[in-house]
Short mmCIF file of C-alpha atoms in Angstrom, two decimals:
data_model
loop_
_atom_site.label_atom_id
_atom_site.label_comp_id
_atom_site.label_asym_id
_atom_site.label_seq_id
_atom_site.Cartn_x
_atom_site.Cartn_y
_atom_site.Cartn_z
CA MET A 29 5.26 -4.53 -19.28
CA ASN A 30 6.45 -0.97 -18.77
CA LYS A 31 6.45 -0.54 -15.01
CA SER A 32 5.80 3.21 -15.00
CA ILE A 33 3.29 2.82 -12.18
CA ASP A 34 3.80 3.36 -8.46
CA ALA A 35 1.90 0.95 -6.22
CA PHE A 36 0.60 1.50 -2.71
CA ILE A 37 -0.69 -0.91 -0.10
CA LEU A 38 -3.32 0.97 1.89
CA ALA A 39 -2.81 0.48 5.62
CA GLY A 40 -3.12 2.44 8.83
CA GLY A 41 -6.80 1.84 9.62
CA ASN A 42 -8.22 1.14 13.06
CA SER A 43 -8.48 -2.67 12.57
CA SER A 44 -11.04 -2.65 15.38
CA ARG A 45 -12.68 -5.95 14.42
CA MET A 46 -9.33 -7.73 14.08
CA GLY A 47 -8.09 -6.50 17.44
CA PHE A 48 -4.62 -5.54 16.19
CA ASP A 49 -3.01 -3.76 13.24
CA LYS A 50 -3.98 -5.66 10.09
CA ALA A 51 -0.76 -4.47 8.46
CA ALA A 52 1.03 -6.98 10.74
CA LEU A 53 -0.97 -10.01 9.56
CA THR A 54 0.76 -13.14 8.29
CA LEU A 55 -0.64 -15.97 6.19
CA GLY A 56 1.13 -19.27 5.77
CA GLY A 57 4.06 -17.82 7.68
CA VAL A 58 4.47 -14.93 5.20
CA ALA A 59 3.47 -11.34 5.88
CA VAL A 60 0.27 -10.52 4.01
CA ILE A 61 1.82 -7.22 2.98
CA GLU A 62 4.66 -9.15 1.31
CA ARG A 63 2.13 -11.23 -0.63
CA ILE A 64 0.32 -8.11 -1.80
CA ALA A 65 3.58 -6.34 -2.68
CA ASP A 66 4.56 -9.30 -4.86
CA ALA A 67 1.22 -9.10 -6.68
CA LEU A 68 1.61 -5.36 -7.28
CA SER A 69 5.21 -5.69 -8.42
CA GLY A 70 4.00 -7.32 -11.62
CA ILE A 71 2.99 -3.89 -12.94
CA ALA A 72 4.75 -1.46 -10.60
CA GLY A 73 8.27 -0.13 -10.46
CA GLU A 74 7.99 0.80 -6.78
CA VAL A 75 5.70 -0.49 -4.02
CA TYR A 76 5.00 1.54 -0.88
CA VAL A 77 2.73 1.31 2.15
CA ALA A 78 0.36 4.25 2.64
CA GLY A 79 -0.51 4.94 6.27
CA GLY A 80 1.14 4.21 9.59
CA SER A 81 4.77 4.83 10.33
CA GLY A 82 8.07 3.01 10.16
CA GLU A 83 9.23 0.54 7.54
CA ILE A 84 7.24 -2.69 7.32
CA ALA A 85 8.13 -5.90 5.46
CA GLY A 86 11.01 -4.03 3.85
CA LEU A 87 8.68 -1.44 2.31
CA LYS A 88 8.80 2.29 2.86
CA ARG A 89 5.70 3.98 4.26
CA VAL A 90 4.29 7.30 3.11
CA PRO A 91 2.46 9.37 5.75
CA ASP A 92 -1.29 9.68 5.85
CA ILE A 93 -2.88 12.92 4.71
CA SER A 94 -6.50 13.62 5.60
CA GLY A 95 -8.79 16.57 5.17
CA GLU A 96 -9.01 19.34 7.74
CA GLY A 97 -10.96 17.88 10.62
CA SER A 98 -11.76 14.72 8.64
CA PRO A 99 -11.36 11.28 10.20
CA ARG A 100 -9.01 8.83 8.57
CA SER A 101 -10.79 6.89 5.87
CA SER A 102 -10.12 4.77 2.81
CA LEU A 103 -10.50 7.99 0.83
CA SER A 104 -7.76 9.74 2.80
CA GLY A 105 -5.55 6.66 2.41
CA LEU A 106 -5.98 6.78 -1.35
CA TYR A 107 -5.37 10.53 -1.36
CA SER A 108 -2.13 10.00 0.57
CA ALA A 109 -0.97 7.51 -2.06
CA LEU A 110 -1.90 9.83 -4.94
CA VAL A 111 -0.12 12.81 -3.37
CA HIS A 112 3.09 10.83 -2.89
CA ALA A 113 3.12 9.23 -6.34
CA SER A 114 5.86 10.09 -8.82
CA SER A 115 4.02 8.38 -11.70
CA ASP A 116 0.98 9.25 -13.81
CA TRP A 117 -0.90 6.19 -12.57
CA ILE A 118 -0.92 4.24 -9.32
CA ALA A 119 -2.13 0.78 -8.40
CA VAL A 120 -3.56 0.21 -4.94
CA ALA A 121 -4.57 -2.74 -2.79
CA ALA A 122 -5.87 -2.84 0.77
CA CYS A 123 -3.54 -4.45 3.29
CA ASP A 124 -6.19 -7.06 4.14
CA MET A 125 -6.60 -8.61 0.66
CA PRO A 126 -4.19 -11.57 0.80
CA PHE A 127 -5.24 -13.32 -2.41
CA VAL A 128 -4.75 -10.63 -5.05
CA THR A 129 -2.30 -11.72 -7.76
CA ARG A 130 -0.01 -10.38 -10.43
CA GLY A 131 -2.43 -11.72 -13.01
CA LEU A 132 -5.27 -9.60 -11.62
CA PHE A 133 -3.28 -6.37 -11.68
CA GLU A 134 -1.88 -7.14 -15.13
CA ALA A 135 -5.46 -7.65 -16.35
CA LEU A 136 -6.60 -4.36 -14.84
CA ALA A 137 -3.63 -2.43 -16.24
CA SER A 138 -4.18 -3.87 -19.71
CA ARG A 139 -7.72 -2.51 -19.79
CA ARG A 140 -6.80 1.14 -19.33
CA ALA A 141 -7.82 3.38 -22.20
CA GLY A 142 -6.87 6.95 -23.04
CA GLY A 143 -9.85 8.63 -21.43
CA ASP A 144 -9.89 6.61 -18.23
CA ASP A 145 -9.18 8.10 -14.81
CA ALA A 146 -9.67 4.88 -12.83
CA VAL A 147 -9.93 1.15 -13.54
CA ILE A 148 -11.90 -0.68 -10.88
CA PRO A 149 -13.01 -4.34 -10.74
CA ARG A 150 -16.38 -5.62 -9.62
CA ASP A 151 -16.87 -8.86 -7.69
CA ARG A 152 -19.32 -11.67 -8.48
CA ALA A 153 -22.12 -9.82 -6.71
CA GLY A 154 -21.49 -6.77 -8.89
CA SER A 155 -20.03 -4.72 -6.03
CA ALA A 156 -17.22 -2.32 -6.86
CA GLN A 157 -13.82 -3.01 -5.28
CA PRO A 158 -12.17 0.44 -5.18
CA LEU A 159 -9.45 -0.74 -2.76
CA CYS A 160 -8.06 -2.92 -5.54
CA GLY A 161 -7.61 -0.84 -8.67
CA LEU A 162 -5.71 1.68 -10.74
CA TYR A 163 -6.01 5.45 -10.53
CA ARG A 164 -4.74 8.23 -12.78
CA VAL A 165 -2.95 10.53 -10.36
CA GLU A 166 -3.90 14.10 -11.27
CA PRO A 167 -7.67 13.80 -11.78
CA CYS A 168 -8.14 11.38 -8.91
CA ALA A 169 -6.05 13.42 -6.46
CA ASN A 170 -8.18 16.46 -7.32
CA ALA A 171 -11.38 14.43 -6.89
CA CYS A 172 -10.21 13.08 -3.53
CA ARG A 173 -9.33 16.57 -2.36
CA ARG A 174 -12.80 17.84 -3.26
CA ALA A 175 -14.41 14.87 -1.50
CA LEU A 176 -12.31 15.33 1.64
CA ASP A 177 -13.36 18.98 1.74
CA GLY A 178 -17.00 17.92 1.41
CA ASP A 179 -19.24 15.54 3.32
CA ASP A 180 -19.00 12.35 1.22
CA LEU A 181 -15.90 10.37 2.21
CA SER A 182 -16.82 7.26 0.21
CA LEU A 183 -14.52 6.03 -2.53
CA ARG A 184 -17.53 5.04 -4.62
CA GLY A 185 -18.79 8.61 -4.40
CA MET A 186 -15.44 9.94 -5.56
CA LEU A 187 -15.37 7.47 -8.45
CA ARG A 188 -18.66 8.86 -9.73
CA THR A 189 -16.91 12.21 -10.30
CA VAL A 190 -14.15 10.86 -12.57
CA GLU A 191 -14.06 8.71 -15.71
CA THR A 192 -14.10 5.23 -14.23
CA ARG A 193 -13.79 2.03 -16.23
CA TRP A 194 -15.57 -0.80 -14.42
CA ILE A 195 -14.16 -4.28 -14.99
CA ASP A 196 -16.75 -7.02 -14.52
CA VAL A 197 -15.77 -10.35 -13.03
CA ASP A 198 -16.18 -12.24 -16.29
CA GLU A 199 -13.15 -10.34 -17.63
CA PHE A 200 -10.82 -11.95 -15.10
CA ALA A 201 -12.74 -15.00 -13.84
CA HIS A 202 -10.42 -17.26 -15.86
CA LEU A 203 -7.43 -16.28 -13.73
CA PRO A 204 -6.19 -18.72 -11.07
CA ASN A 205 -7.77 -18.16 -7.64
CA ALA A 206 -10.13 -15.48 -9.01
CA GLU A 207 -12.85 -16.55 -6.60
CA ASN A 208 -10.71 -15.34 -3.68
CA PHE A 209 -9.31 -12.08 -5.09
CA PHE A 210 -11.51 -9.86 -2.92
CA PHE A 211 -11.45 -11.92 0.27
CA ASN A 212 -10.96 -9.52 3.19
CA LEU A 213 -9.25 -10.15 6.52
CA ASN A 214 -11.47 -8.25 8.93
CA THR A 215 -11.73 -10.59 11.93
CA PRO A 216 -9.72 -13.40 13.56
CA GLU A 217 -12.25 -15.80 12.00
CA ASP A 218 -11.38 -14.44 8.56
CA ALA A 219 -7.71 -15.09 9.27
CA LEU A 220 -8.48 -18.73 10.10
CA ALA A 221 -10.58 -19.07 6.93
CA ALA A 222 -7.70 -17.62 4.87
CA GLU A 223 -5.31 -20.25 6.23
CA LEU A 224 -7.77 -22.96 5.12
CA ILE A 225 -8.10 -21.41 1.67
CA LEU A 226 -4.32 -21.29 1.36
CA ALA A 227 -4.24 -25.00 2.24
CA GLY A 228 -6.81 -25.76 -0.46
CA ILE A 229 -9.64 -26.38 2.01
CA ASP A 230 -13.07 -24.79 1.61
CA PRO A 231 -13.68 -23.04 4.95
CA TYR A 232 -17.40 -22.86 4.27
CA ALA A 233 -18.00 -26.49 3.36
#
C-alpha cells in the first residue's frame, strides 16, 4: 500500500474520569500509544501525537490548535492534526482505543472513493466512530475551522458538512478482534477490563 497518509493519535484531553493522562496508559506492559501507532503504521508513512507536549513513546507531538475562546475538544484535536498534515489524507485514532488494528485501517483506506472527504466506521449499535477514521485534509480542515468559529463543536456535526462515507460494521466484522475495535479506556475499571480482554478473558461474563 502507498503510505501517502499522515497518521495522528489524538491526545491531550482532560482524562478526568481516568484520573491521569490517558496518553500515558499501558496495556500488557506496552504503551497504548505504541499499540495504536503500530496499527496506524499499516497505512501511514508518519505517525504523530496531536495534543500535549514533549515526545511520547518515541513519537513527535504536534501542538493543539483551538478556536478563539473555544475549549479544547475532539474537534480541535482533529483540526490540529489536519493543520499539521503534509499529506492529502490523514488517519486518526483516539489515544484510548487500544484494540484498533492494521487490518481495520487498511479496510477503511481501501474504501475511499474519489468524491469522499471522510471515511468513518460505525459500531455494532450503528454509532459513528469519528475518532477512528480517515479525513481528506483540505475540506475537513475548512469544515473544522467553520465549526470552531461556530457553536457546534461536535465531530458528528462537522461530518454532516462534508462528503462522508460511512462504513458499517458488517464491512469489517470478519477482521480479527473486530468486536473490540472501539473499546474505550475512560476509567480505571475500563483499564482492568482491557487487561482481561488482552488475556482472552471476557470481562463481562
